[in-house]
Coordinates of N, CA and C in Angstrom, one line a residue:
M46 N -1.2 12.2 3.9 CA -2.2 11.8 4.9 C -3.5 11.7 4.2
A47 N -4.2 10.6 4.5 CA -5.5 10.3 3.8 C -6.6 11.2 4.4
R48 N -7.4 11.7 3.6 CA -8.6 12.6 4.0 C -9.7 11.7 4.3
P49 N -10.4 11.8 5.5 CA -11.5 11.0 5.8 C -12.7 11.2 4.9
R50 N -13.3 10.2 4.4 CA -14.5 10.3 3.5 C -15.8 10.3 4.3
P51 N -16.7 11.1 3.8 CA -18.0 11.1 4.6 C -18.7 9.8 4.5
E52 N -19.5 9.5 5.5 CA -20.3 8.2 5.6 C -21.1 8.1 4.4
T53 N -21.9 9.1 4.0 CA -22.8 9.0 2.9 C -22.3 10.0 1.9
F54 N -22.1 9.5 0.6 CA -21.6 10.4 -0.4 C -22.6 11.5 -0.7
D55 N -22.2 12.6 -1.2 CA -23.1 13.8 -1.4 C -23.8 13.6 -2.8
K56 N -24.9 12.8 -2.8 CA -25.6 12.5 -4.0 C -26.5 13.6 -4.4
K57 N -26.6 14.0 -5.6 CA -27.5 15.1 -6.0 C -28.6 14.5 -6.9
K58 N -28.2 13.8 -8.0 CA -29.2 13.3 -8.9 C -28.9 11.8 -9.3
I59 N -29.7 10.9 -8.8 CA -29.5 9.5 -9.1 C -30.0 9.2 -10.5
V60 N -29.2 8.6 -11.3 CA -29.5 8.3 -12.7 C -30.0 6.8 -12.8
A61 N -29.2 5.9 -12.3 CA -29.5 4.5 -12.4 C -29.2 3.8 -11.0
E62 N -30.0 2.9 -10.6 CA -29.9 2.2 -9.3 C -30.0 0.7 -9.5
N63 N -29.2 -0.1 -8.9 CA -29.2 -1.5 -9.0 C -29.9 -2.0 -7.6
R64 N -31.2 -1.9 -7.6 CA -31.9 -2.3 -6.3 C -31.8 -3.8 -6.0
R65 N -31.7 -4.6 -7.0 CA -31.6 -6.0 -6.9 C -30.3 -6.5 -6.2
A66 N -29.2 -5.6 -6.3 CA -27.9 -6.0 -5.7 C -28.0 -6.2 -4.2
R67 N -28.8 -5.4 -3.5 CA -28.9 -5.6 -2.0 C -29.6 -6.9 -1.7
F68 N -30.4 -7.4 -2.6 CA -31.2 -8.6 -2.3 C -30.3 -9.8 -2.7
E69 N -29.5 -9.7 -3.7 CA -28.7 -10.8 -4.2 C -27.3 -11.0 -3.5
Y70 N -26.8 -9.9 -2.8 CA -25.5 -9.9 -2.2 C -25.5 -9.4 -0.8
F71 N -24.5 -9.8 0.0 CA -24.2 -9.2 1.3 C -23.2 -8.1 0.9
I72 N -23.5 -6.8 1.2 CA -22.7 -5.7 0.9 C -21.6 -5.5 2.0
E73 N -20.4 -5.6 1.7 CA -19.3 -5.4 2.7 C -18.8 -4.0 2.7
D74 N -18.1 -3.5 1.6 CA -17.5 -2.2 1.6 C -18.1 -1.5 0.4
V75 N -18.3 -0.2 0.5 CA -18.8 0.7 -0.6 C -17.8 1.7 -0.9
F76 N -17.5 1.9 -2.2 CA -16.6 2.9 -2.7 C -17.3 3.8 -3.7
E77 N -16.9 5.1 -3.7 CA -17.3 6.0 -4.7 C -16.3 6.2 -5.7
A78 N -16.6 5.9 -7.0 CA -15.7 6.0 -8.1 C -16.1 6.9 -9.1
G79 N -15.2 7.7 -9.7 CA -15.5 8.5 -10.9 C -15.6 7.5 -12.1
I80 N -16.2 8.0 -13.1 CA -16.3 7.1 -14.3 C -15.9 7.9 -15.5
A81 N -15.0 7.3 -16.4 CA -14.5 8.0 -17.6 C -15.6 7.8 -18.7
L82 N -16.2 8.9 -19.1 CA -17.3 8.9 -20.0 C -16.9 9.8 -21.2
Q83 N -17.5 9.5 -22.4 CA -17.4 10.3 -23.5 C -18.5 11.4 -23.5
G84 N -18.5 12.4 -24.3 CA -19.4 13.5 -24.2 C -20.9 13.1 -24.4
T85 N -21.2 12.3 -25.4 CA -22.5 11.9 -25.6 C -23.1 11.0 -24.5
E86 N -22.2 10.3 -23.8 CA -22.6 9.4 -22.7 C -23.1 10.3 -21.5
V87 N -22.4 11.4 -21.3 CA -22.7 12.3 -20.2 C -24.1 12.9 -20.5
K88 N -24.3 13.3 -21.8 CA -25.6 13.9 -22.2 C -26.7 12.9 -22.0
A89 N -26.5 11.7 -22.3 CA -27.5 10.6 -22.2 C -27.8 10.4 -20.7
L90 N -26.8 10.4 -19.8 CA -27.0 10.2 -18.4 C -27.7 11.4 -17.8
R91 N -27.4 12.6 -18.2 CA -28.1 13.8 -17.7 C -29.6 13.7 -18.1
G92 N -29.9 13.1 -19.2 CA -31.3 12.9 -19.6 C -32.0 11.8 -18.8
G93 N -31.3 11.2 -17.9 CA -31.9 10.1 -17.1 C -31.9 8.7 -17.7
E94 N -31.2 8.5 -18.8 CA -31.1 7.2 -19.4 C -29.9 6.5 -18.8
G95 N -30.0 5.2 -18.8 CA -28.9 4.4 -18.4 C -29.3 3.3 -17.5
S96 N -28.6 2.1 -17.5 CA -29.0 1.0 -16.7 C -27.8 0.3 -16.2
I97 N -27.8 -0.2 -15.0 CA -26.7 -1.0 -14.4 C -27.2 -2.3 -13.8
A98 N -28.4 -2.7 -14.3 CA -29.0 -3.9 -13.7 C -28.2 -5.1 -13.9
E99 N -27.7 -5.4 -15.1 CA -26.9 -6.6 -15.3 C -25.4 -6.4 -15.3
S100 N -25.0 -5.2 -14.8 CA -23.5 -4.9 -14.9 C -22.8 -5.3 -13.7
Y101 N -21.4 -5.4 -13.9 CA -20.5 -5.7 -12.8 C -19.2 -5.0 -13.0
A102 N -18.4 -4.9 -12.1 CA -17.0 -4.3 -12.2 C -16.0 -5.4 -12.1
E103 N -14.9 -5.2 -12.9 CA -13.8 -6.2 -12.8 C -12.5 -5.4 -12.8
V104 N -11.5 -6.0 -12.1 CA -10.2 -5.5 -12.0 C -9.3 -6.1 -13.1
K105 N -8.7 -5.3 -13.9 CA -7.8 -5.8 -14.9 C -6.5 -5.0 -14.7
G106 N -5.4 -5.7 -14.3 CA -4.1 -5.1 -14.0 C -4.3 -4.2 -12.8
N107 N -4.0 -2.9 -13.0 CA -4.2 -2.0 -11.9 C -5.3 -1.0 -12.2
Q108 N -6.3 -1.4 -13.0 CA -7.5 -0.6 -13.4 C -8.8 -1.3 -13.1
V109 N -9.8 -0.6 -12.9 CA -11.1 -1.2 -12.7 C -12.1 -0.7 -13.8
F110 N -12.8 -1.7 -14.4 CA -13.7 -1.4 -15.5 C -15.2 -1.8 -15.1
L111 N -16.1 -0.9 -15.5 CA -17.5 -1.2 -15.4 C -18.0 -1.9 -16.7
V112 N -18.4 -3.2 -16.5 CA -18.7 -4.0 -17.7 C -20.2 -4.2 -17.8
N113 N -20.7 -4.2 -19.0 CA -22.1 -4.5 -19.3 C -23.1 -3.5 -18.8
S114 N -22.6 -2.3 -18.6 CA -23.6 -1.2 -18.2 C -24.1 -0.6 -19.5
N115 N -25.4 -0.3 -19.5 CA -26.0 0.2 -20.7 C -26.3 1.7 -20.6
I116 N -25.7 2.5 -21.5 CA -26.0 3.9 -21.6 C -26.4 4.1 -23.1
P117 N -27.7 4.2 -23.3 CA -28.2 4.2 -24.7 C -27.6 5.4 -25.5
E118 N -27.5 5.3 -26.8 CA -27.0 6.4 -27.6 C -27.8 7.6 -27.4
Y119 N -27.1 8.8 -27.4 CA -27.7 10.1 -27.2 C -28.6 10.4 -28.5
S120 N -29.8 10.8 -28.2 CA -30.8 10.9 -29.4 C -30.4 12.0 -30.3
H121 N -29.7 13.1 -29.8 CA -29.3 14.2 -30.7 C -27.8 14.1 -31.1
G122 N -27.2 13.0 -30.8 CA -25.8 12.8 -31.2 C -25.6 12.6 -32.7
N123 N -24.4 12.8 -33.2 CA -24.1 12.6 -34.6 C -23.4 11.3 -34.8
R124 N -22.7 11.2 -35.9 CA -22.0 9.9 -36.2 C -20.9 9.6 -35.1
E125 N -20.5 10.6 -34.3 CA -19.5 10.4 -33.3 C -20.1 9.8 -32.0
N126 N -21.4 9.3 -32.1 CA -22.1 8.8 -30.9 C -21.3 7.6 -30.3
H127 N -21.5 7.4 -29.0 CA -20.8 6.3 -28.3 C -21.4 5.0 -28.5
E128 N -20.7 3.9 -28.1 CA -21.2 2.5 -28.2 C -21.9 2.3 -26.8
P129 N -23.2 1.8 -26.9 CA -24.0 1.7 -25.6 C -23.4 0.8 -24.5
K130 N -22.8 -0.3 -24.9 CA -22.4 -1.3 -23.8 C -20.9 -1.4 -23.7
R131 N -20.2 -0.4 -24.0 CA -18.7 -0.5 -24.0 C -18.2 -0.6 -22.5
P132 N -17.1 -1.2 -22.2 CA -16.6 -1.2 -20.8 C -16.1 0.2 -20.5
R133 N -16.4 0.7 -19.3 CA -16.0 2.1 -18.9 C -15.1 2.0 -17.7
K134 N -14.0 2.8 -17.8 CA -13.0 2.8 -16.8 C -13.5 3.5 -15.6
L135 N -13.3 2.9 -14.4 CA -13.7 3.6 -13.1 C -12.4 4.2 -12.5
L136 N -12.6 5.4 -12.0 CA -11.4 6.2 -11.5 C -11.4 6.0 -9.9
L137 N -10.4 5.3 -9.5 CA -10.3 5.1 -8.0 C -8.8 5.3 -7.6
H138 N -8.6 5.4 -6.3 CA -7.3 5.5 -5.8 C -6.6 4.1 -5.8
E139 N -5.3 4.1 -5.9 CA -4.5 2.9 -6.1 C -4.8 2.0 -4.9
R140 N -4.8 2.5 -3.7 CA -5.0 1.6 -2.5 C -6.4 1.0 -2.5
E141 N -7.4 1.7 -3.1 CA -8.8 1.1 -3.2 C -8.8 0.0 -4.2
I142 N -8.1 0.2 -5.3 CA -8.0 -0.8 -6.4 C -7.3 -2.1 -5.8
T143 N -6.2 -1.9 -5.0 CA -5.5 -3.0 -4.4 C -6.4 -3.7 -3.4
K144 N -7.2 -3.0 -2.6 CA -8.1 -3.6 -1.7 C -9.1 -4.5 -2.4
M145 N -9.7 -3.9 -3.5 CA -10.7 -4.6 -4.3 C -10.1 -5.9 -4.9
Q146 N -8.9 -5.7 -5.5 CA -8.3 -6.9 -6.2 C -8.0 -8.0 -5.2
S147 N -7.5 -7.7 -4.0 CA -7.2 -8.8 -3.1 C -8.4 -9.4 -2.6
A148 N -9.5 -8.6 -2.4 CA -10.8 -9.2 -1.9 C -11.4 -10.1 -2.9
V149 N -11.3 -9.7 -4.2 CA -11.9 -10.6 -5.3 C -11.1 -11.8 -5.4
E150 N -9.8 -11.7 -5.4 CA -8.9 -12.9 -5.6 C -8.9 -13.9 -4.4
R151 N -8.7 -13.4 -3.2 CA -8.6 -14.2 -2.0 C -9.9 -14.7 -1.4
Q152 N -10.9 -13.8 -1.3 CA -12.1 -14.1 -0.6 C -13.2 -14.4 -1.5
G153 N -13.0 -14.4 -2.8 CA -14.1 -14.7 -3.7 C -15.3 -13.8 -3.8
M154 N -15.0 -12.5 -3.6 CA -16.0 -11.5 -3.5 C -16.2 -10.9 -5.0
T155 N -17.3 -10.2 -5.1 CA -17.7 -9.6 -6.4 C -17.8 -8.1 -6.3
L156 N -17.5 -7.4 -7.4 CA -17.6 -6.0 -7.4 C -18.9 -5.7 -8.1
V157 N -19.9 -5.1 -7.3 CA -21.2 -4.8 -7.9 C -21.5 -3.3 -7.8
P158 N -21.9 -2.7 -9.0 CA -22.3 -1.3 -9.0 C -23.6 -1.1 -8.3
L159 N -23.8 -0.2 -7.4 CA -25.1 0.0 -6.7 C -25.9 1.1 -7.4
M160 N -25.2 2.2 -7.8 CA -25.9 3.3 -8.4 C -25.0 4.2 -9.2
V161 N -25.5 4.9 -10.2 CA -24.8 5.9 -10.9 C -25.6 7.2 -10.6
Y162 N -24.8 8.3 -10.3 CA -25.4 9.5 -9.9 C -24.5 10.7 -10.3
F163 N -25.0 11.9 -10.2 CA -24.2 13.1 -10.4 C -24.1 13.7 -9.0
N164 N -22.8 14.1 -8.6 CA -22.6 14.6 -7.3 C -23.0 16.1 -7.3
S165 N -22.7 16.8 -6.2 CA -23.1 18.2 -6.1 C -22.3 19.1 -7.0
K166 N -21.1 18.6 -7.4 CA -20.3 19.4 -8.4 C -20.6 19.1 -9.8
G167 N -21.6 18.2 -10.0 CA -22.0 17.8 -11.4 C -21.2 16.7 -12.1
R168 N -20.4 16.0 -11.3 CA -19.5 14.9 -11.8 C -20.3 13.6 -11.7
A169 N -20.1 12.8 -12.8 CA -20.8 11.5 -12.8 C -20.0 10.5 -11.9
K170 N -20.7 9.9 -11.0 CA -20.0 9.0 -10.0 C -20.7 7.6 -10.0
V171 N -20.0 6.6 -9.7 CA -20.6 5.2 -9.5 C -20.3 4.8 -8.1
E172 N -21.3 4.2 -7.4 CA -21.1 3.6 -6.1 C -20.9 2.1 -6.4
V173 N -19.7 1.7 -6.1 CA -19.3 0.3 -6.3 C -19.2 -0.4 -4.9
A174 N -19.7 -1.6 -4.8 CA -19.6 -2.4 -3.5 C -18.8 -3.7 -3.7
L175 N -18.0 -4.0 -2.7 CA -17.5 -5.3 -2.5 C -18.5 -6.2 -1.9
A176 N -19.0 -7.2 -2.6 CA -20.1 -8.0 -2.1 C -19.8 -9.5 -2.1
K177 N -20.6 -10.2 -1.3 CA -20.5 -11.7 -1.3 C -21.9 -12.2 -1.6
G178 N -22.0 -13.1 -2.5 CA -23.2 -13.7 -3.0 C -24.0 -14.4 -1.9
K179 N -25.3 -14.2 -1.9 CA -26.2 -14.8 -1.0 C -26.7 -16.2 -1.5
K180 N -26.8 -17.1 -0.6 CA -27.4 -18.4 -1.0 C -28.9 -18.3 -1.0
L181 N -29.6 -19.3 -1.5 CA -31.1 -19.3 -1.6 C -31.7 -19.2 -0.2
H182 N -31.2 -19.9 0.8 CA -31.8 -19.8 2.1 C -31.6 -18.4 2.7
D183 N -30.5 -17.7 2.4 CA -30.3 -16.4 2.9 C -31.4 -15.4 2.3
K184 N -31.7 -15.6 1.0 CA -32.7 -14.8 0.4 C -34.0 -15.0 1.0
R185 N -34.3 -16.3 1.3 CA -35.6 -16.6 1.9 C -35.7 -16.0 3.3
E186 N -34.6 -16.0 4.0 CA -34.6 -15.4 5.3 C -34.9 -13.9 5.2
V187 N -34.3 -13.2 4.3 CA -34.5 -11.8 4.1 C -36.0 -11.5 3.7
M188 N -36.6 -12.3 2.9 CA -38.0 -12.2 2.5 C -38.9 -12.4 3.7
K189 N -38.6 -13.4 4.5 CA -39.4 -13.7 5.7 C -39.3 -12.5 6.7
D190 N -38.1 -12.0 6.9 CA -38.0 -10.8 7.8 C -38.7 -9.6 7.3
R191 N -38.7 -9.4 6.0 CA -39.4 -8.2 5.4 C -40.9 -8.4 5.6
D192 N -41.4 -9.6 5.3 CA -42.8 -9.8 5.5 C -43.3 -9.6 6.9
W193 N -42.4 -10.1 7.9 CA -42.8 -10.0 9.3 C -42.8 -8.6 9.7
K194 N -41.8 -7.8 9.3 CA -41.8 -6.3 9.6 C -43.0 -5.6 9.0
R195 N -43.4 -6.0 7.8 CA -44.6 -5.4 7.2 C -45.8 -5.7 8.0
D196 N -46.0 -7.0 8.4 CA -47.1 -7.4 9.2 C -47.2 -6.7 10.6
A197 N -46.0 -6.6 11.2 CA -45.9 -6.0 12.5 C -46.3 -4.5 12.4
A198 N -45.8 -3.9 11.4 CA -46.2 -2.4 11.2 C -47.7 -2.3 11.0
R199 N -48.3 -3.2 10.2 CA -49.7 -3.2 10.0 C -50.5 -3.4 11.3
I200 N -50.1 -4.3 12.1 CA -50.7 -4.6 13.4 C -50.6 -3.4 14.3
M201 N -49.4 -2.8 14.4 CA -49.2 -1.6 15.3 C -50.1 -0.5 14.8
K202 N -50.3 -0.3 13.5 CA -51.1 0.8 13.0 C -52.5 0.6 13.3
E203 N -53.0 -0.7 13.3 CA -54.4 -1.0 13.6 C -54.7 -0.7 15.1
R204 N -53.7 -1.0 15.9 CA -53.9 -0.8 17.4 C -53.8 0.6 17.8
G205 N -53.2 1.4 17.0 CA -53.0 2.8 17.3 C -51.8 3.1 18.0

């Protein structure tokens, strides 16, 4: 029997965030995935280094990989230091992987990482979203709404 997942994952320390993703894509489903890291990668992430701005996730067979994410080499690491842009395996349930794979293949959706964080247990997690790309007119609409809300808030503040 499947255990219900909380609406918001219990985030403790956010390391990297892809803020542009919410502007570029319509977010459909969000998944919390573990990430298979080497020792020096964990140390670098705990130090607050890492970027997922240009990264994406892809399904290969029955596994999901985080591609093009950058975790710089750990400064105090030795010759066993990790490669900064290597593909990293995401740890998900089989049914989640199947759902992602079918959405990507049939509906033309994209797997976009939203953030990397450490949960309350100290485990490194990645928030991955199934997303559909926005067209230029959609982005303009979002900018127009955001500007209007900002102006409305300013007017309301002036009037008291």
